[in-house]
């Protein structure tokens, strides 16, 4: 009986509160309410130089003149921001994506909660920010079973490339670049901004799409020439990882956009 | 304006409170009830936990799941080794009589099994501090080929096909979904309950029931305070720092210690200062388990220290101990044994079918 009375009072209280809240948000945030939010798709296309990456099949030559094939290419992208036509930065809800060349579905990512508008550039972190490196067990793209987390010295592998090369110094003639590190002086976190060739219009009427090229060959050059013969295996934070991270920061460019 | 804001915040809080209360009482769609909150009793005078429980509140069902996994040997690659295989309760969750850790297929690691009570007060784990959060600590022994040697994806699949695990995950989290995050958080819950702060020493410092040191224990406590307490600091009996205590380097193991984690030569041969709590129950000693008797440890500090560039200044000249002092120290260290920990029925091995 008491419960029942309580319940009915609760209902009144609840609906009252909701009303108050609704009216508040209406008056206080007129501008926000009137701007619809929608999504933007980013599609990653992995390349080596000017040809699409063919894992295990394609034979490539790097700047150091070494032949190589690629068996694995994975990278984290996170913390997306958009720049609008007025130069204002819009920070999107924190999301983490792991792009794995072996899984096509991971190459198409969807950014949610994007306010409709005109945008000129997109910016993101290549890797996983330091907070998530120290915050315990994570889920989804950040789950440790994805093989992108160092167990003996906690931290995410921000990006990973593996393959084979006759110039490798390992018994199996392979190379493994596991690039990570979130603490100074070996913080391998990189931020990249790509500017659109023309203004990107985001509206609920059309699915805005950004097609991004990721050139894996960039891992080996500019600004640092990375030689497989000199460092066939990189598996810890340090100077070698930093050199590769500075290179792969340059690997992204816009292929096209669609409004 | 301010008053209005206060009013709104107040109502929102009230709604949240009521909603929370409603959630607690109601059952799930399949008739299951929500996990019951568990309050962990912390010993008086202990620091606040370092582990952040906000994302992983303790529940009876969560702890029970963690305990089951802790003792489930099927979690290892060849179903031979559980967490509890190496972390034995009677040895204060260290590995009795084993210098180096054991693993699947008869493999051996290159460090001794550390005790794992009072973990919730630590911010870094392992002898070298390489693991930065209690939740991801189980990841290393689970996947290390010298320990449990599993592929995490394979393990999750295996657990998902087990009706008992599905039920236990539902009890602990509301749904049957088995993820690595849920696994690690449940193990963390169980390990967090391994709190040791109820030894004779604790009864004495907290003035419980007229407990008192014997004359020899008292003398040993004084020696401890003079010669050990800086590194093995009360109340945890470790300051959780990394130090090189002058233990001679062993070429066969080639263990550089914390330098492997930081890449800094100043950290060469440094290891985390281990706790002295339950020390008499948790032999062997040192990061490589080279000493099986506490008197060997006393002798080492007395005349076995090998000085290198990174050796801690506090032990550079050794720690001189007479035979009488060693005996007194031994008696004092015995007062650090916590029988409520090593005999707790809440922490003991559970039967795995």
Coordinates of C-alpha atoms in Angstrom, one line a residue, chain B residues 11-339:
Chain B
X11 CA 15.7 16.9 -8.6
X12 CA 18.0 15.1 -11.0
X13 CA 19.9 13.6 -8.1
X14 CA 16.6 12.5 -6.6
X15 CA 15.5 10.9 -9.8
X16 CA 18.8 9.1 -10.1
X17 CA 18.6 7.9 -6.6
X18 CA 15.1 6.6 -7.0
X19 CA 15.9 5.0 -10.3
X20 CA 18.9 3.3 -8.7
X21 CA 16.7 2.0 -5.8
X22 CA 14.2 0.6 -8.2
X23 CA 16.9 -1.1 -10.2
X24 CA 18.3 -2.8 -7.1
X25 CA 15.0 -4.3 -6.2
X26 CA 13.8 -5.5 -9.5
X27 CA 14.8 -8.8 -11.2
X28 CA 16.2 -9.3 -14.6
X29 CA 14.1 -10.5 -17.6
X30 CA 15.0 -14.1 -16.9
X31 CA 14.3 -13.8 -13.2
X32 CA 17.9 -13.3 -12.2
X33 CA 18.6 -10.8 -9.5
X34 CA 21.2 -8.0 -9.7
X35 CA 24.6 -8.8 -8.1
X36 CA 24.9 -8.0 -4.5
X37 CA 27.3 -5.2 -3.4
X38 CA 30.2 -6.4 -1.3
X39 CA 32.0 -4.1 1.2
X40 CA 35.6 -4.9 1.8
X41 CA 36.9 -4.3 5.3
X42 CA 40.2 -2.6 5.2
X43 CA 42.7 -2.8 8.1
X44 CA 43.0 0.3 10.3
X45 CA 45.9 2.5 9.5
X46 CA 46.2 1.2 5.9
X47 CA 46.4 3.7 3.0
X48 CA 43.4 4.2 0.7
X49 CA 43.3 1.7 -2.2
X50 CA 45.1 2.7 -5.3
X51 CA 42.8 0.5 -7.4
X52 CA 39.8 2.5 -8.7
X53 CA 36.7 0.5 -8.0
X54 CA 34.4 3.0 -9.7
X55 CA 34.3 1.1 -12.9
X56 CA 34.4 -2.3 -11.2
X57 CA 32.4 -2.2 -7.9
X58 CA 32.9 -5.3 -5.7
X59 CA 29.9 -7.7 -5.8
X60 CA 29.5 -11.1 -4.2
X61 CA 28.9 -12.7 -7.6
X62 CA 31.8 -10.8 -9.2
X63 CA 34.2 -12.0 -6.5
X64 CA 32.8 -15.6 -6.7
X65 CA 33.4 -15.6 -10.5
X66 CA 36.9 -14.3 -10.0
X67 CA 37.6 -16.9 -7.4
X68 CA 36.4 -19.7 -9.7
X69 CA 38.6 -18.5 -12.6
X70 CA 41.5 -18.1 -10.2
X71 CA 41.4 -21.8 -9.4
X72 CA 40.3 -23.1 -12.8
X73 CA 43.2 -25.0 -14.3
X74 CA 41.3 -25.3 -17.5
X75 CA 42.1 -21.7 -18.2
X76 CA 45.7 -22.7 -19.1
X77 CA 46.7 -24.0 -22.5
X78 CA 47.0 -27.7 -21.5
X79 CA 44.6 -27.5 -18.5
X80 CA 47.3 -28.1 -15.9
X81 CA 48.0 -24.8 -14.4
X82 CA 45.6 -22.3 -12.6
X83 CA 46.5 -19.0 -11.1
X84 CA 46.2 -20.7 -7.7
X85 CA 48.7 -23.4 -8.8
X86 CA 51.5 -20.9 -8.3
X87 CA 49.7 -18.5 -5.9
X88 CA 49.1 -20.9 -3.0
X89 CA 47.0 -19.7 -0.1
X90 CA 49.0 -21.5 2.5
X91 CA 52.1 -19.8 1.2
X92 CA 50.4 -16.4 1.4
X93 CA 49.7 -16.7 -2.3
X94 CA 53.3 -17.2 -3.2
X95 CA 54.7 -20.5 -4.5
X96 CA 56.0 -22.7 -1.7
X97 CA 59.4 -24.4 -2.3
X98 CA 59.8 -23.2 -5.9
X99 CA 62.5 -20.8 -6.8
X100 CA 61.2 -20.0 -10.2
X101 CA 57.7 -19.9 -11.5
X102 CA 56.3 -23.0 -13.2
X103 CA 54.0 -23.1 -16.2
X104 CA 52.3 -25.3 -18.8
X105 CA 54.2 -28.2 -20.4
X106 CA 56.7 -28.3 -17.5
X107 CA 58.1 -24.9 -18.5
X108 CA 59.8 -22.6 -16.1
X109 CA 60.0 -18.8 -15.9
X110 CA 63.0 -16.8 -14.8
X111 CA 61.5 -15.1 -11.7
X112 CA 60.0 -16.4 -8.5
X113 CA 56.3 -16.1 -7.9
X114 CA 55.5 -12.9 -5.9
X115 CA 52.9 -12.9 -3.2
X116 CA 49.7 -11.3 -4.3
X117 CA 47.9 -10.0 -1.2
X118 CA 47.4 -6.3 -0.6
X119 CA 47.5 -5.7 -4.4
X120 CA 44.8 -3.1 -4.3
X121 CA 47.3 -0.8 -2.6
X122 CA 49.8 -1.0 -5.4
X123 CA 49.9 1.0 -8.6
X124 CA 52.4 -1.1 -10.5
X125 CA 52.8 -4.9 -10.6
X126 CA 55.5 -7.6 -11.2
X127 CA 59.0 -7.5 -9.8
X128 CA 59.9 -4.8 -12.3
X129 CA 56.7 -2.8 -12.1
X130 CA 56.0 -3.3 -15.8
X131 CA 52.3 -3.8 -15.5
X132 CA 50.4 -0.5 -14.8
X133 CA 47.0 -1.6 -13.6
X134 CA 45.7 -4.4 -11.4
X135 CA 43.0 -5.3 -14.0
X136 CA 45.5 -6.2 -16.7
X137 CA 47.9 -8.0 -14.4
X138 CA 46.2 -11.4 -15.1
X139 CA 46.9 -10.9 -18.8
X140 CA 50.6 -11.6 -18.5
X141 CA 50.5 -15.0 -16.7
X142 CA 47.6 -16.1 -18.8
X143 CA 49.3 -15.5 -22.1
X144 CA 53.0 -16.0 -21.2
X145 CA 54.2 -19.2 -22.9
X146 CA 56.1 -20.0 -19.7
X147 CA 53.0 -19.7 -17.5
X148 CA 49.5 -20.5 -18.6
X149 CA 50.2 -20.0 -22.3
X150 CA 46.8 -19.4 -23.7
X151 CA 45.6 -17.4 -26.7
X152 CA 43.1 -15.0 -25.2
X153 CA 40.6 -15.4 -28.1
X154 CA 40.7 -19.1 -27.8
X155 CA 40.2 -18.9 -24.1
X156 CA 37.2 -16.6 -24.4
X157 CA 35.6 -19.0 -27.0
X158 CA 36.2 -21.9 -24.6
X159 CA 34.6 -20.1 -21.8
X160 CA 31.6 -19.0 -23.9
X161 CA 30.9 -22.7 -24.7
X162 CA 30.7 -23.5 -21.0
X163 CA 27.2 -23.2 -19.5
X164 CA 28.5 -22.8 -16.0
X165 CA 30.7 -19.8 -17.0
X166 CA 27.8 -18.3 -18.9
X167 CA 25.7 -18.5 -15.8
X168 CA 28.4 -17.1 -13.6
X169 CA 28.9 -14.2 -15.9
X170 CA 25.2 -13.5 -16.0
X171 CA 25.1 -13.6 -12.2
X172 CA 28.0 -11.2 -11.9
X173 CA 27.2 -8.8 -14.8
X174 CA 23.5 -9.3 -15.7
X175 CA 24.1 -10.9 -19.1
X176 CA 25.9 -14.0 -20.3
X177 CA 28.4 -12.1 -22.4
X178 CA 31.9 -13.2 -21.8
X179 CA 34.6 -10.6 -22.6
X180 CA 38.2 -10.2 -21.6
X181 CA 37.2 -7.0 -19.8
X182 CA 34.7 -8.8 -17.6
X183 CA 37.1 -11.7 -17.0
X184 CA 39.9 -9.4 -15.9
X185 CA 37.6 -7.3 -13.7
X186 CA 36.2 -10.4 -11.9
X187 CA 39.7 -11.7 -11.2
X188 CA 40.6 -8.3 -10.0
X189 CA 37.6 -8.3 -7.6
X190 CA 38.8 -11.6 -6.1
X191 CA 42.4 -10.6 -5.8
X192 CA 41.3 -7.3 -4.3
X193 CA 39.8 -9.2 -1.4
X194 CA 43.2 -10.7 -0.6
X195 CA 43.9 -8.2 2.1
X196 CA 46.4 -9.0 4.8
X197 CA 46.4 -6.8 7.9
X198 CA 45.4 -9.0 10.7
X199 CA 48.7 -10.5 12.1
X200 CA 49.8 -10.5 15.7
X201 CA 51.8 -7.3 14.9
X202 CA 48.6 -5.7 13.7
X203 CA 46.8 -6.6 16.9
X204 CA 49.6 -5.1 18.9
X205 CA 49.8 -1.8 17.0
X206 CA 46.0 -1.5 17.1
X207 CA 45.8 -2.4 20.8
X208 CA 43.5 -5.4 20.2
X209 CA 42.7 -7.6 23.2
X210 CA 45.8 -7.0 25.1
X211 CA 48.1 -8.5 22.5
X212 CA 51.8 -7.9 23.2
X213 CA 55.2 -8.8 21.8
X214 CA 57.4 -11.3 23.7
X215 CA 60.8 -9.8 24.7
X216 CA 62.5 -11.4 21.7
X217 CA 59.8 -10.2 19.3
X218 CA 60.1 -6.7 20.8
X219 CA 63.8 -6.7 20.3
X220 CA 63.4 -7.9 16.7
X221 CA 60.9 -5.1 16.1
X222 CA 63.5 -2.6 17.2
X223 CA 66.1 -4.1 14.9
X224 CA 63.6 -4.0 12.1
X225 CA 62.9 -0.3 12.8
X226 CA 66.6 0.5 12.8
X227 CA 67.8 -1.6 9.9
X228 CA 64.9 -2.6 7.6
X229 CA 62.0 -0.1 7.9
X230 CA 63.1 2.5 5.4
X231 CA 62.5 0.1 2.4
X232 CA 60.1 -2.4 4.1
X233 CA 58.0 0.5 5.3
X234 CA 54.9 0.0 7.6
X235 CA 52.1 -0.6 7.3
X236 CA 52.5 -2.5 4.0
X237 CA 56.1 -3.4 4.9
X238 CA 57.2 -2.2 1.6
X239 CA 57.6 1.4 0.3
X240 CA 56.8 -0.1 -3.2
X241 CA 60.0 1.5 -4.6
X242 CA 62.5 -0.2 -6.9
X243 CA 65.9 -0.8 -5.5
X244 CA 69.0 -2.8 -6.2
X245 CA 69.8 -4.6 -2.9
X246 CA 73.2 -5.8 -3.9
X247 CA 72.1 -9.3 -4.8
X248 CA 74.8 -10.8 -7.0
X249 CA 73.9 -10.9 -10.7
X250 CA 73.4 -14.3 -12.1
X251 CA 74.6 -14.7 -15.7
X252 CA 72.3 -17.7 -16.3
X253 CA 69.2 -15.7 -15.7
X254 CA 70.5 -12.4 -17.1
X255 CA 67.7 -10.5 -15.4
X256 CA 68.4 -6.8 -15.6
X257 CA 65.3 -5.9 -13.5
X258 CA 63.5 -2.6 -14.0
X259 CA 65.9 -1.4 -16.6
X260 CA 64.0 -3.7 -19.0
X261 CA 60.9 -1.6 -18.4
X262 CA 62.3 1.9 -18.3
X263 CA 65.3 1.5 -20.7
X264 CA 67.3 3.6 -18.1
X265 CA 70.7 2.2 -17.0
X266 CA 70.1 3.7 -13.5
X267 CA 67.4 1.0 -13.1
X268 CA 69.9 -1.8 -13.7
X269 CA 69.3 -4.7 -11.3
X270 CA 66.5 -2.9 -9.5
X271 CA 63.4 -4.8 -8.4
X272 CA 60.4 -3.9 -6.4
X273 CA 60.9 -4.0 -2.6
X274 CA 58.8 -7.0 -1.5
X275 CA 56.5 -6.9 1.5
X276 CA 57.7 -8.6 4.8
X277 CA 54.1 -9.5 5.7
X278 CA 53.7 -13.3 5.8
X279 CA 57.4 -13.5 4.9
X280 CA 58.0 -16.7 7.0
X281 CA 55.2 -18.4 5.1
X282 CA 56.3 -17.3 1.6
X283 CA 59.8 -18.6 1.0
X284 CA 61.8 -18.8 -1.2
X285 CA 63.1 -15.2 -1.2
X286 CA 64.4 -12.7 -3.7
X287 CA 63.2 -12.1 -7.3
X288 CA 64.8 -15.4 -8.4
X289 CA 64.0 -17.3 -5.3
X290 CA 67.6 -18.1 -4.6
X291 CA 67.2 -18.2 -0.8
X292 CA 65.0 -20.8 0.8
X293 CA 65.6 -19.9 4.4
X294 CA 65.1 -16.4 5.9
X295 CA 68.5 -16.8 7.7
X296 CA 70.2 -16.9 4.3
X297 CA 68.6 -13.6 3.7
X298 CA 70.0 -12.2 7.0
X299 CA 73.4 -13.6 6.1
X300 CA 73.2 -12.1 2.6
X301 CA 72.5 -8.6 4.0
X302 CA 75.2 -9.1 6.7
X303 CA 78.1 -10.1 4.4
X304 CA 76.9 -11.0 0.9
X305 CA 76.1 -7.6 -0.8
X306 CA 77.8 -7.1 -4.1
X307 CA 78.0 -3.4 -4.9
X308 CA 77.4 -2.1 -8.4
X309 CA 76.7 1.5 -9.7
X310 CA 73.0 1.1 -9.0
X311 CA 73.2 -0.6 -5.6
X312 CA 71.1 1.3 -3.0
X313 CA 73.2 3.5 -0.7
X314 CA 71.3 2.0 2.3
X315 CA 72.8 -1.5 1.8
X316 CA 76.2 -0.6 0.2
X317 CA 78.0 -1.4 3.4
X318 CA 75.7 -4.4 4.2
X319 CA 73.4 -4.6 7.2
X320 CA 75.4 -6.1 10.0
X321 CA 73.4 -8.5 12.1
X322 CA 74.7 -10.5 15.1
X323 CA 73.4 -14.1 15.6
X324 CA 71.3 -12.8 18.5
X325 CA 69.8 -10.1 16.3
X326 CA 69.0 -12.5 13.5
X327 CA 67.1 -14.7 16.0
X328 CA 65.2 -11.7 17.3
X329 CA 64.4 -10.5 13.8
X330 CA 63.1 -14.0 13.0
X331 CA 60.8 -13.9 15.9
X332 CA 59.5 -10.5 14.9
X333 CA 58.9 -11.5 11.3
X334 CA 56.8 -14.4 12.6
X335 CA 54.4 -11.8 14.1
X336 CA 53.7 -10.6 10.5
X337 CA 52.0 -13.9 9.6
X338 CA 48.3 -13.3 9.0
X339 CA 46.4 -16.5 9.7

